[in-house]
C-alpha cells in the first residue's frame, strides 16, 4: 500500500511539475515542397499546393533510386536537392512572457530556420540536435516556422543519408528562469555494493535571487530514495547525494534511476527537468580488455548506420525499438552508431533494453566524401557539434565510450580528446582507426581481421575491433565455394570450400550480364568475406584475452555503398548485415544467437527445395544450436548426431546429405531430452500467400506502426524459398505507407510509390504508420502466384485477402477477374474460381474488386527467361581470378567529362568521354587491408596519333604523377591499358584522373589488381 501511495504521489508530482515546462510534440502537419525560393521563408505565402506530412520525413528515400542519383554509389543512387518545410502554430498571449525553444533532433543537412520571416541561423551538420530561442519573434495568434534544408552538394556522405527533417521536433516553453539545455550532468563517482554517490551538476538561466533548488532521486518503481532542497546560492549548483544498495545497469539487467531537478519560488515550481541515469563501473585493461561492473566482458556488438533498415532515415520510436530489439534478440550487448550520433530516442531505447553504446560523432575530420561535412563545415563547427553531442548524451548509462571519428587522420585529434574530456571526464575516448596514438582505447577496423594482425600485434593500451568482421550474406542464397571480395588477401585465416565443386547454380543476374565480378549474391554459409568468417572471428575474439570485443559490420543491411562490394547498379544496397533491410533474419543471425544466447534454439540451413538439382547431389546441411547435441533426419531416417563445438568450423553441426525430396528435420537435445526441433519439406510451386501482421505500439508521441509480412507457400502450406511473384497492396483508412521492402539488392521497384513489391526468396514486407488519432484501417493483399519459370508447374493461382488492421473495418468478399491473352480483365476478364494452366511467355493480368470497385490491378509474366537465372557450374567461369574493376561512368564526373555509350567493347554500361574539353573522373575505393602499394590500370581508347593526352593522377587529393595515354589505334573498339602503382590508405580512398589542358581519351574502367 505504501508503494502504491508513493507511486500515485509521484505521478501527481510529475503532472504538476510539468505544468511549468511545456514540451509540445511538433511532428505533425508540416507542409513540404522540394523546390527552392527565398520567398518560402516569409510569414505569408501561398503554400496551399505543398504536401502535408508528418515528420520524421526523408524525401530522398521517398523519391527512391535513380540511375545517376546525386548521392552516387555510396548513397545507393538516391538524390539530394533542396527542400522547404513550413508549419503554422498558435501562441497564447501568456506564452509571450516565457522563453520558447524550437528543438530539432535531426535535420540533414545545412538547415536554416525562420520564424515569422525572422532568420534564426544555420546548422550544417546533419547528424546533430540543435535548438533556437524563438521567444522574441513570436506573436499572439498564428505563427509560422520555415525550414530550408540544403542537400544540393552531393555526395555528402560515403553511404546513404536522409534528406529533410528526419527526426522529432519539439516546442519547449519555459519560464525566464530555467535550466539551460543540456546542462544537467549526473555523475556517479563512487559505486560500492552497499552505497553509491550521485553528483548532479546544473546550470540555470536568469536571476536565482530568493529561489530554492530541489533534487529528488527515484528508483525504477517510483520510490523516492534521497532528496535535497535548499536555497540556490549559485547559478551552477552541484549537489551530492547517496543511494543505498545501488542496482547496477548492465545489458542483462538495465536498471534505470531517475533524477528530478526543480527550481522553486516558495512552493511554486519555476522549472523542472527529469533525467534518467544508471550505475555501472567500466574498466579497460591492456592485458584483459573490457570490464563491466567488475566482470571481464566481451563486447559482442554491431555497427549500425542510422539508415540501416526499411525506412531510410525516417525512424519513429516504435520502428526504432523494433530494430534495436531485433539486434538484441540476436545476442548482442553493444552497438556502434556508425559514423555519427543518432537522435536521442536511440539512446533512450538502448538504456531501457540494455545495449552498451560506443557513441560516435564523425566519419572524418576532413573531406572523405566529395561534399561531406568534413569539407563543408568541420573546421568551423566541430567544437559546437562535439559540445552538443557530449552534453546531450552524457547522462545515458548505455554509453560506455566516446568515439571521435572513423578511418580518419589529423593533427587535431589531441585537441578533440582534450575538449571532449572537458565536457565529460568520466569516460574514455577512442576512434575507428583514427589517430590511435592519441586515443585512450585503440580502435582498429577491418585490419584487425587478419591472422597476421591477431598473432603479431602487441599493444600498450586497451584494444577493440571497432569494425570487424566484414562478411556478406544474401538471405536465401547459398554457395559451397568460398568467395573473397578482393580475391584472397595475404595473412588471412583459412576458409576452405565446403564441396569440391559448386552444387548451387542460381543467380540474381546472368553472369554474362555482370558488370564486374562483384555483381553476384553472397552465400549464406558464412563463406563470403573480405578476410575472415564470422565463426572464426568470434573464436579469435573469445579466446584472445586482450581482445575487448568487436562491432561487426553490420547489424542490418543498409542502402548505399552499392559499388563497394556489389559492383554498382542494379545493386543499390549493402548486404553486410545479419538482418536484411526488411528486417528478415539471415542465417548469420542464428549463428550469433547460437553463440550469444542461452535459451535453447535451433536453426537449419539450407532449405530443402532444389527442383533443378540432380538426386544424390551432396549438400552441406548445417544446424546452429546452443543445445548439447543435434540429430538430423531425412524422410524419417536418422543421419546421426553431432555436437556444436568451440572451434570455428565445428560451431555448426554439419552433415553431408545426398539430396532427395521430402522432409529434413533437426532435433536438439540437452541431457538427452528434446528441447527444440525444426524441419523443411520440399515445396511444390507457390499457390498461396501466408500473411502475418505485427503491431508496434505507439509511444512518446509517435503513432503505432505495423509490419505486414507475406510469404509464398504451396498448397500444403510449405514455404516456397524461390518465390518471386509480385505482392500488391491496397491501403484503406487511417494508415500511411512507409515502404515496401523485400531485402532484394537489385529490385528497381520504388519502395514508396509503387503498389507492389515482389517476393525475394519467398518473402516481402509492407511497413505502415498509423495517422494521428487513427481509428479504422485495413489493407487488401493480392498476388498472381506460380513458378516464374514454369519449371515446376504451369499452374497459376490468384490469391487475395482483405485484412483488418485497426478498428471495426470488416473483411468483405473480393471478386477477381483475369485474362491470359493480353485483354483488359475489367472488360474481358474471366471470374477467378480455381487454379488454371498457362503456356510459355504468358502474361496474366488480373483485377481485384471490393464492393464492385477495382482496388488492385495486377500483372505477372511467366516463362523460362523470367525470374532468377538458373545456370550450371561453368556459368561464372569468366570471372575467376579477375581483380576489382570500377566503371568510369559510375565515378564522380566533373567539367567536360560525360558518360556515353557510342563505342564498342566497353565494359559495364558505358565509358567517359571529354570531347576536347577539360574535366576529371574520381573513383572511390575501399581498402580493408593494410596501407601499401597497389597496382592499378586505366582502360582507355583514342586515335589521335602523336598525342599523349596527359592526365594528372591524384590519390586522396594528393598529386601522384602525370600519366600519358598513347593512341590505341581507334576511337570505336581499340581499348588498351595504362598501368601504375599507387599507395592506398586503410579505409576510404579517392582516385582521380584530371585533364591537363589537352582534354582526355575515352576512359572505360579503373582496375585494382
XYZ file of N, CA and C in Angstrom, residues 708-924:
651
model
N 3.512 -5.863 -42.164
C 2.744 -6.918 -42.824
C 3.728 -7.790 -43.605
N 3.806 -9.053 -43.248
C 4.755 -9.974 -43.861
C 4.021 -10.971 -44.741
N 4.485 -11.130 -45.974
C 3.907 -12.105 -46.898
C 4.971 -13.115 -47.300
N 4.577 -14.383 -47.308
C 5.462 -15.476 -47.703
C 4.743 -16.370 -48.701
N 5.504 -16.912 -49.658
C 4.922 -17.830 -50.630
C 4.932 -19.250 -50.071
N 3.805 -19.927 -50.163
C 3.694 -21.316 -49.717
C 2.966 -22.120 -50.792
N 3.168 -23.443 -50.743
C 2.474 -24.295 -51.700
C 1.116 -24.702 -51.159
N 0.439 -25.598 -51.854
C -0.927 -25.970 -51.478
C -0.995 -26.646 -50.107
N 0.166 -27.172 -49.647
C 0.218 -27.824 -48.331
C 0.834 -26.925 -47.269
N 0.940 -25.625 -47.566
C 1.479 -24.616 -46.652
C 2.968 -24.783 -46.386
N 3.694 -25.425 -47.290
C 5.147 -25.494 -47.192
C 5.756 -24.249 -47.832
N 6.697 -23.652 -47.149
C 7.346 -22.432 -47.651
C 8.066 -22.717 -48.961
N 7.820 -21.858 -49.963
C 8.496 -21.973 -51.260
C 9.632 -20.954 -51.295
N 10.882 -21.393 -51.219
C 12.003 -20.476 -50.969
C 12.468 -19.662 -52.166
N 11.929 -19.932 -53.363
C 12.327 -19.145 -54.536
C 11.220 -18.193 -54.978
N 10.201 -18.001 -54.146
C 9.080 -17.153 -54.540
C 9.530 -15.778 -54.976
N 9.018 -15.324 -56.138
C 9.410 -14.007 -56.663
C 8.255 -13.315 -57.371
N 7.026 -13.751 -57.071
C 5.851 -13.077 -57.629
C 5.594 -11.753 -56.924
N 4.953 -10.839 -57.625
C 4.657 -9.524 -57.061
C 3.487 -9.620 -56.084
N 3.617 -8.931 -54.950
C 2.534 -8.817 -53.973
C 1.991 -7.394 -54.059
N 0.696 -7.276 -54.322
C 0.056 -5.968 -54.481
C -0.674 -5.595 -53.192
N -0.707 -4.274 -52.925
C -1.326 -3.783 -51.697
C -2.283 -2.636 -52.005
N -3.430 -2.660 -51.343
C -4.339 -1.525 -51.340
C -4.581 -1.146 -49.884
N -4.241 0.088 -49.524
C -4.325 0.549 -48.136
C -5.563 1.417 -47.987
N -6.375 1.097 -47.008
C -7.632 1.830 -46.809
C -7.718 2.313 -45.362
N -8.141 3.568 -45.177
C -8.333 4.086 -43.829
C -7.146 4.892 -43.334
N -6.971 4.900 -42.015
C -6.061 5.840 -41.351
C -4.635 5.304 -41.245
N -4.069 4.959 -42.381
C -2.697 4.440 -42.429
C -1.918 5.135 -43.529
N -0.632 5.347 -43.284
C 0.286 5.816 -44.312
C 1.281 4.710 -44.635
N 1.550 4.534 -45.912
C 2.576 3.571 -46.312
C 3.952 4.176 -46.070
N 4.796 3.469 -45.357
C 6.171 3.908 -45.137
C 7.060 3.348 -46.232
N 6.984 2.043 -46.450
C 7.773 1.422 -47.506
C 7.301 0.001 -47.726
N 7.729 -0.553 -48.856
C 7.608 -1.977 -49.129
C 9.031 -2.478 -49.313
N 9.394 -3.532 -48.619
C 10.796 -3.960 -48.679
C 10.880 -5.482 -48.637
N 11.766 -6.017 -49.440
C 11.947 -7.468 -49.508
C 13.388 -7.905 -49.292
N 14.314 -6.943 -49.177
C 15.716 -7.284 -48.983
C 16.484 -7.509 -50.265
N 15.818 -7.424 -51.405
C 16.463 -7.688 -52.693
C 17.360 -6.517 -53.080
N 18.669 -6.736 -53.250
C 19.570 -5.605 -53.533
C 19.482 -5.095 -54.952
N 18.773 -5.801 -55.853
C 18.728 -5.368 -57.254
C 17.313 -5.058 -57.733
N 16.348 -5.081 -56.855
C 14.965 -4.797 -57.243
C 14.818 -3.304 -57.507
N 14.444 -2.896 -58.739
C 14.349 -1.458 -59.055
C 13.011 -0.833 -58.680
N 12.055 -1.630 -58.200
C 10.724 -1.108 -57.892
C 10.793 -0.061 -56.788
N 10.047 1.016 -56.944
C 10.006 2.047 -55.908
C 9.477 1.467 -54.612
N 10.197 1.711 -53.543
C 9.788 1.210 -52.229
C 8.636 2.007 -51.638
N 8.394 3.177 -52.178
C 7.381 4.058 -51.584
C 6.242 4.419 -52.534
N 6.470 4.404 -53.841
C 5.457 4.903 -54.767
C 4.643 3.792 -55.422
N 5.231 2.630 -55.642
C 4.510 1.549 -56.301
C 3.446 0.979 -55.364
N 2.541 0.166 -55.925
C 1.566 -0.515 -55.080
C 1.879 -2.010 -54.989
N 3.114 -2.392 -55.346
C 3.505 -3.792 -55.239
C 4.994 -3.895 -54.913
N 5.360 -5.035 -54.407
C 6.765 -5.402 -54.211
C 6.842 -6.909 -54.419
N 7.816 -7.351 -55.168
C 7.951 -8.781 -55.427
C 8.505 -9.506 -54.209
N 8.142 -10.760 -54.087
C 8.795 -11.612 -53.104
C 10.265 -11.761 -53.473
N 11.118 -11.804 -52.476
C 12.532 -12.080 -52.694
C 12.876 -13.325 -51.891
N 13.243 -14.374 -52.610
C 13.435 -15.679 -51.981
C 12.285 -15.972 -51.017
N 11.081 -15.710 -51.522
C 9.881 -16.155 -50.837
C 9.266 -15.206 -49.839
N 9.849 -13.997 -49.632
C 9.342 -13.133 -48.568
C 9.349 -11.663 -48.998
N 8.402 -10.916 -48.460
C 8.418 -9.462 -48.597
C 7.577 -8.854 -47.483
N 7.726 -7.530 -47.303
C 7.021 -6.849 -46.221
C 6.485 -5.496 -46.658
N 5.389 -5.116 -46.011
C 4.816 -3.777 -46.123
C 4.900 -3.129 -44.754
N 5.432 -1.896 -44.705
C 5.570 -1.160 -43.448
C 4.592 0.013 -43.466
N 3.809 0.109 -42.399
C 2.752 1.111 -42.308
C 2.909 1.931 -41.030
N 2.436 3.168 -41.088
C 2.404 4.026 -39.903
C 1.002 4.594 -39.759
N 0.442 4.453 -38.574
C -0.892 4.996 -38.336
C -0.860 6.519 -38.380
N -1.928 7.115 -38.890
C -2.062 8.556 -38.842
C -2.392 8.976 -37.405
N -2.110 10.219 -37.036
C -2.507 10.678 -35.696
C -4.007 10.471 -35.486
N -4.360 9.959 -34.313
C -5.763 9.724 -33.958
C -6.446 8.730 -34.907
N -5.669 7.758 -35.412
C -6.223 6.752 -36.317
C -7.307 5.939 -35.617
N -8.378 5.615 -36.360
C -9.499 4.864 -35.798
C -9.806 3.585 -36.557
N -9.710 3.624 -37.889
C -10.104 2.456 -38.663
C -9.183 2.321 -39.872
N -8.777 1.086 -40.171
C -7.867 0.873 -41.299
C -7.848 -0.606 -41.673
N -7.586 -0.859 -42.939
C -7.446 -2.226 -43.433
C -6.563 -2.206 -44.673
N -6.115 -3.383 -45.086
C -5.357 -3.496 -46.326
C -5.878 -4.692 -47.104
N -5.724 -4.635 -48.410
C -6.002 -5.777 -49.284
C -4.672 -6.198 -49.888
N -4.337 -7.479 -49.757
C -3.130 -8.023 -50.397
C -3.576 -9.014 -51.468
N -2.814 -9.053 -52.557
C -3.161 -9.981 -53.635
C -1.929 -10.297 -54.463
N -1.971 -11.458 -55.123
C -0.827 -11.866 -55.935
C -1.256 -12.891 -56.974
N -0.601 -12.856 -58.131
C -0.725 -13.897 -59.150
C 0.438 -14.851 -58.921
N 0.162 -16.045 -58.450
C 1.195 -16.927 -57.916
C 1.469 -18.117 -58.828
N 2.748 -18.458 -58.905
C 3.195 -19.608 -59.674
C 4.691 -19.572 -59.830
N 5.272 -20.637 -60.339
C 6.705 -20.687 -60.618
C 6.987 -19.780 -61.809
N 7.775 -18.735 -61.595
C 8.010 -17.744 -62.654
C 8.510 -18.387 -63.939
N 9.342 -19.416 -63.805
C 9.930 -20.052 -64.985
C 9.083 -21.207 -65.503
N 7.981 -21.521 -64.844
C 7.108 -22.640 -65.210
C 7.850 -23.974 -65.220
N 8.916 -24.062 -64.456
C 9.712 -25.292 -64.427
C 9.020 -26.356 -63.585
N 8.511 -25.969 -62.432
C 7.836 -26.919 -61.549
C 6.443 -27.271 -62.063
N 5.756 -26.258 -62.546
C 4.373 -26.448 -62.983
C 3.943 -25.223 -63.767
N 2.969 -25.404 -64.659
C 2.401 -24.248 -65.370
C 1.047 -23.856 -64.792
N 0.790 -24.298 -63.547
C -0.469 -23.982 -62.879
C -0.343 -22.653 -62.141
N -1.311 -21.789 -62.318
C -1.299 -20.434 -61.748
C -2.473 -20.282 -60.779
N -2.204 -19.625 -59.654
C -3.213 -19.340 -58.634
C -3.265 -17.834 -58.401
N -4.430 -17.303 -58.123
C -4.563 -15.900 -57.731
C -5.116 -15.858 -56.316
N -4.404 -15.180 -55.446
C -4.773 -15.133 -54.027
C -5.008 -13.680 -53.633
N -6.078 -13.417 -52.923
C -6.376 -12.064 -52.437
C -7.019 -12.161 -51.063
N -6.731 -11.177 -50.218
C -7.234 -11.200 -48.853
C -7.468 -9.782 -48.360
N -8.568 -9.588 -47.652
C -8.901 -8.308 -47.024
C -8.588 -8.442 -45.533
N -7.649 -7.627 -45.036
C -7.133 -7.792 -43.680
C -7.449 -6.549 -42.854
N -8.136 -6.742 -41.750
C -8.425 -5.640 -40.843
C -7.178 -5.315 -40.018
N -6.828 -4.048 -39.968
C -5.653 -3.611 -39.220
C -6.068 -2.904 -37.935
N -7.076 -2.068 -38.020
C -7.410 -1.188 -36.911
C -8.910 -0.932 -36.900
N -9.507 -0.985 -35.713
C -10.915 -0.652 -35.578
C -11.825 -1.758 -36.059
N -13.018 -1.365 -36.475
C -14.054 -2.325 -36.858
C -14.155 -2.503 -38.367
N -13.048 -2.285 -39.076
C -13.102 -2.497 -40.522
C -13.360 -3.977 -40.783
N -14.437 -4.264 -41.481
C -14.868 -5.643 -41.667
C -14.380 -6.174 -43.008
N -13.806 -7.371 -42.947
C -13.368 -8.009 -44.179
C -14.584 -8.279 -45.067
N -14.416 -8.132 -46.362
C -15.528 -8.327 -47.289
C -15.118 -9.313 -48.369
N -16.096 -9.795 -49.108
C -15.803 -10.697 -50.216
C -15.153 -9.922 -51.345
N -14.119 -10.523 -51.906
C -13.395 -9.896 -53.001
C -13.689 -10.659 -54.288
N -13.782 -9.925 -55.375
C -14.022 -10.524 -56.689
C -12.755 -10.361 -57.526
N -12.334 -11.452 -58.204
C -11.121 -11.433 -59.017
C -11.494 -11.772 -60.456
N -11.032 -10.943 -61.389
C -11.190 -11.191 -62.819
C -9.807 -11.228 -63.463
N -9.624 -12.126 -64.470
C -8.287 -12.264 -65.056
C -8.366 -12.570 -66.540
N -7.251 -12.318 -67.221
C -7.088 -12.709 -68.626
C -5.693 -13.286 -68.810
N -5.519 -14.089 -69.864
C -4.203 -14.652 -70.213
C -3.817 -14.318 -71.650
N -4.630 -13.509 -72.323
C -4.382 -13.208 -73.743
C -4.040 -11.750 -73.987
N -3.767 -11.013 -72.918
C -3.430 -9.604 -73.062
C -4.600 -8.663 -72.945
N -5.830 -9.183 -72.910
C -7.006 -8.314 -72.813
C -7.099 -7.653 -71.443
N -7.882 -6.591 -71.409
C -8.147 -5.896 -70.155
C -9.107 -6.746 -69.319
N -8.676 -7.172 -68.118
C -9.563 -8.033 -67.319
C -10.824 -7.328 -66.818
N -10.812 -6.004 -66.788
C -12.004 -5.300 -66.311
C -13.143 -5.405 -67.316
N -12.788 -5.498 -68.607
C -13.828 -5.579 -69.636
C -14.001 -6.990 -70.180
N -12.931 -7.774 -70.210
C -12.993 -9.105 -70.830
C -12.528 -10.224 -69.909
N -12.472 -9.951 -68.631
C -11.897 -10.921 -67.713
C -12.823 -12.069 -67.359
N -12.199 -13.204 -67.055
C -12.898 -14.365 -66.517
C -12.922 -14.260 -65.003
N -14.008 -14.693 -64.383
C -14.074 -14.701 -62.927
C -13.168 -15.811 -62.409
N -12.268 -15.458 -61.513
C -11.343 -16.479 -60.972
C -12.075 -17.356 -59.968
N -12.009 -18.683 -60.218
C -12.631 -19.646 -59.321
C -11.656 -20.697 -58.827
N -10.688 -21.062 -59.671
C -9.747 -22.125 -59.318
C -8.478 -21.947 -60.135
N -7.380 -22.634 -59.739
C -6.119 -22.518 -60.496
C -6.311 -22.893 -61.963
N -5.494 -22.269 -62.823
C -5.582 -22.504 -64.263
C -4.185 -22.679 -64.828
N -4.094 -23.244 -66.019
C -2.809 -23.514 -66.652
C -2.533 -22.502 -67.751
N -1.230 -22.203 -67.912
C -0.812 -21.263 -68.952
C 0.349 -21.863 -69.727
N 0.767 -21.199 -70.783
C 1.890 -21.657 -71.603
C 3.047 -20.678 -71.494
N 4.192 -21.073 -72.043
C 5.418 -20.286 -72.024
C 5.178 -18.865 -72.534
N 5.699 -17.882 -71.770
C 5.633 -16.493 -72.194
C 4.317 -15.786 -71.926
N 3.427 -16.409 -71.192
C 2.106 -15.809 -70.934
C 2.198 -14.694 -69.895
N 1.492 -13.615 -70.164
C 1.304 -12.560 -69.172
C -0.127 -12.661 -68.647
N -0.223 -12.882 -67.349
C -1.525 -12.945 -66.696
C -1.847 -11.559 -66.157
N -3.014 -11.056 -66.505
C -3.493 -9.788 -65.972
C -4.708 -10.067 -65.096
N -4.842 -9.299 -64.020
C -5.971 -9.526 -63.112
C -6.342 -8.239 -62.403
N -7.605 -8.165 -62.005
C -8.060 -7.074 -61.152
C -8.743 -7.679 -59.929
N -8.704 -6.926 -58.834
C -9.426 -7.297 -57.620
C -10.466 -6.216 -57.364
N -11.697 -6.641 -57.154
C -12.780 -5.705 -56.869
C -13.265 -5.901 -55.439
N -13.572 -4.779 -54.792
C -14.206 -4.802 -53.484
C -15.459 -3.946 -53.573
N -16.597 -4.541 -53.260
C -17.885 -3.849 -53.356
C -18.098 -3.250 -54.742
N -17.640 -3.994 -55.755
C -17.834 -3.583 -57.138
C -16.814 -2.590 -57.665
N -15.917 -2.134 -56.822
C -14.920 -1.143 -57.224
C -13.556 -1.797 -57.362
N -12.828 -1.473 -58.443
C -11.492 -2.027 -58.649
C -10.526 -1.426 -57.628
N -9.895 -2.280 -56.847
C -8.959 -1.809 -55.827
C -7.510 -2.194 -56.144
N -7.319 -3.190 -57.010
C -5.960 -3.573 -57.406
C -5.958 -4.009 -58.859
N -4.912 -3.590 -59.568
C -4.688 -4.027 -60.950
C -3.326 -4.697 -61.001
N -3.308 -5.966 -61.428
C -2.096 -6.772 -61.301
C -1.666 -7.342 -62.654
N -0.367 -7.700 -62.707
C 0.170 -8.290 -63.919
C 1.398 -9.124 -63.564
N 1.543 -10.303 -64.177
C 2.702 -11.165 -63.932
C 2.992 -11.961 -65.197
N 4.271 -11.983 -65.609
C 4.684 -12.722 -66.795
C 5.451 -13.975 -66.378
N 5.179 -15.083 -67.063
C 5.803 -16.360 -66.747
C 6.505 -16.917 -67.982
N 7.667 -17.553 -67.770
C 8.403 -18.171 -68.872
C 9.808 -18.518 -68.466
N 10.498 -19.266 -69.293
C 11.808 -19.813 -68.934
C 12.863 -18.743 -68.674
N 12.681 -17.546 -69.232
C 13.666 -16.470 -69.026
C 13.239 -15.481 -67.958
N 12.170 -15.789 -67.248
C 11.681 -14.893 -66.202
C 12.284 -15.270 -64.853
N 12.456 -14.249 -64.005
C 12.893 -14.503 -62.634
C 14.367 -14.811 -62.516
N 14.710 -15.634 -61.539
C 16.101 -15.979 -61.272
C 16.764 -16.604 -62.497
N 18.073 -16.372 -62.629
C 18.854 -17.066 -63.648
C 19.283 -18.419 -63.091
N 19.019 -19.479 -63.859
C 19.443 -20.826 -63.466
C 20.496 -21.291 -64.453
N 21.715 -21.524 -63.934
C 22.826 -21.902 -64.799
C 23.411 -23.250 -64.444
N 24.745 -23.337 -64.584
C 25.451 -24.571 -64.253
C 26.791 -24.208 -63.631
N 27.643 -25.189 -63.403
C 28.886 -24.952 -62.678
C 29.863 -24.065 -63.441
N 29.622 -23.856 -64.731
C 30.548 -23.042 -65.527
C 29.995 -21.656 -65.843
N 28.828 -21.321 -65.341
C 28.177 -20.066 -65.726
C 29.017 -18.838 -65.398
N 29.751 -18.872 -64.288
C 30.516 -17.698 -63.851
C 32.019 -17.871 -64.043
N 32.424 -18.863 -64.860
C 33.860 -19.133 -65.023
C 34.632 -17.929 -65.549
N 33.967 -17.095 -66.350
C 34.668 -15.961 -66.968
C 35.202 -14.969 -65.935
N 34.693 -15.057 -64.694
C 35.078 -14.081 -63.682
C 36.126 -14.624 -62.715
N 36.562 -15.858 -62.911
C 37.545 -16.454 -61.999
C 38.866 -15.698 -62.073
N 39.384 -15.294 -60.927
C 40.709 -14.685 -60.848
C 40.800 -13.243 -61.277
N 39.677 -12.618 -61.615
C 39.734 -11.229 -62.056
C 39.767 -10.287 -60.866
N 40.466 -9.185 -61.023
C 40.579 -8.209 -59.948
C 39.338 -7.335 -59.853
N 39.488 -6.217 -59.166
C 38.380 -5.295 -58.964
C 38.371 -4.275 -60.090
N 37.241 -4.132 -60.765
C 37.145 -3.108 -61.803
C 36.004 -2.168 -61.491
N 36.260 -0.876 -61.616
C 35.278 0.146 -61.269
C 35.020 0.988 -62.507
N 33.777 1.024 -62.948
C 33.422 1.718 -64.183
C 33.646 3.216 -64.055
N 34.162 3.819 -65.125
C 34.384 5.261 -65.121
C 33.066 6.023 -65.055
N 32.038 5.498 -65.751
C 30.758 6.213 -65.776
C 30.089 6.236 -64.413
N 30.546 5.372 -63.498
C 29.990 5.378 -62.141
C 30.770 6.290 -61.204
N 31.866 6.843 -61.687
C 32.639 7.756 -60.863
C 31.981 9.127 -60.780
N 32.622 10.025 -60.064
C 32.148 11.405 -59.982
C 32.769 12.168 -61.142
N 31.909 12.691 -62.019
C 32.374 13.348 -63.234
C 32.311 14.855 -63.058
N 33.393 15.519 -63.437
C 33.470 16.972 -63.308
C 33.847 17.592 -64.643
N 33.470 18.862 -64.805
C 33.840 19.593 -66.009
C 33.245 18.972 -67.249
N 34.083 18.754 -68.267
C 33.620 18.232 -69.543
C 33.484 16.737 -69.608
N 33.734 16.038 -68.527
C 33.611 14.580 -68.517
C 32.145 14.184 -68.543
N 31.751 13.362 -69.542
C 30.368 12.924 -69.647
C 30.338 11.427 -69.933
N 29.288 10.763 -69.473
C 29.112 9.337 -69.732
C 28.499 9.144 -71.110
N 28.934 8.068 -71.797
C 28.454 7.819 -73.153
C 28.454 6.310 -73.418
N 27.786 5.915 -74.518
C 27.743 4.502 -74.924
C 28.121 4.326 -76.390
N 28.509 5.401 -77.082
C 28.733 5.334 -78.521
C 30.132 4.844 -78.840
N 30.353 3.562 -78.550
C 31.596 2.872 -78.882
C 31.299 1.385 -78.769
N 32.310 0.567 -78.971
C 32.141 -0.884 -78.871
C 33.151 -1.455 -77.888
N 32.802 -2.612 -77.361
C 33.683 -3.389 -76.485
C 33.990 -2.721 -75.151
N 33.195 -1.717 -74.786
C 33.398 -1.168 -73.446
C 32.819 -2.125 -72.422
N 33.291 -2.005 -71.184
C 32.786 -2.824 -70.085
C 31.716 -2.048 -69.321
N 30.869 -2.764 -68.631
C 29.847 -2.101 -67.841
C 28.774 -1.481 -68.704
N 28.289 -0.313 -68.319
C 27.171 0.327 -69.017
C 27.605 1.472 -69.916
N 28.905 1.720 -70.009
C 29.361 2.808 -70.847
C 30.794 3.178 -70.553
N 31.157 4.420 -70.896
C 32.503 4.933 -70.662
C 32.393 6.442 -70.517
N 33.523 7.107 -70.334
C 33.535 8.570 -70.180
C 34.338 9.192 -71.307
N 33.787 10.244 -71.894
C 34.480 10.982 -72.959
C 34.602 12.452 -72.561
N 35.502 13.155 -73.197
C 35.762 14.565 -72.861
C 35.463 15.517 -74.025
N 35.510 15.020 -75.264
C 35.151 15.814 -76.444
C 35.900 17.139 -76.516
N 37.216 17.084 -76.277
C 38.025 18.282 -76.392
C 37.959 19.219 -75.209
N 37.189 18.860 -74.195
C 37.036 19.717 -73.021
C 37.887 19.200 -71.869
N 37.981 20.026 -70.843
C 38.743 19.639 -69.658
C 37.791 19.115 -68.578
N 38.278 18.147 -67.802
C 37.426 17.589 -66.763
C 38.171 16.566 -65.932
N 37.434 15.845 -65.117
C 38.050 14.878 -64.210
C 37.058 13.767 -63.881
N 37.629 12.604 -63.513
C 36.866 11.450 -63.029
C 37.437 11.069 -61.673
N 36.555 10.872 -60.686
C 37.003 10.427 -59.361
C 36.326 9.106 -59.023
N 37.148 8.110 -58.695
C 36.659 6.808 -58.262
C 36.810 6.698 -56.751
N 35.952 5.872 -56.173
C 36.029 5.582 -54.735
C 36.449 4.132 -54.568
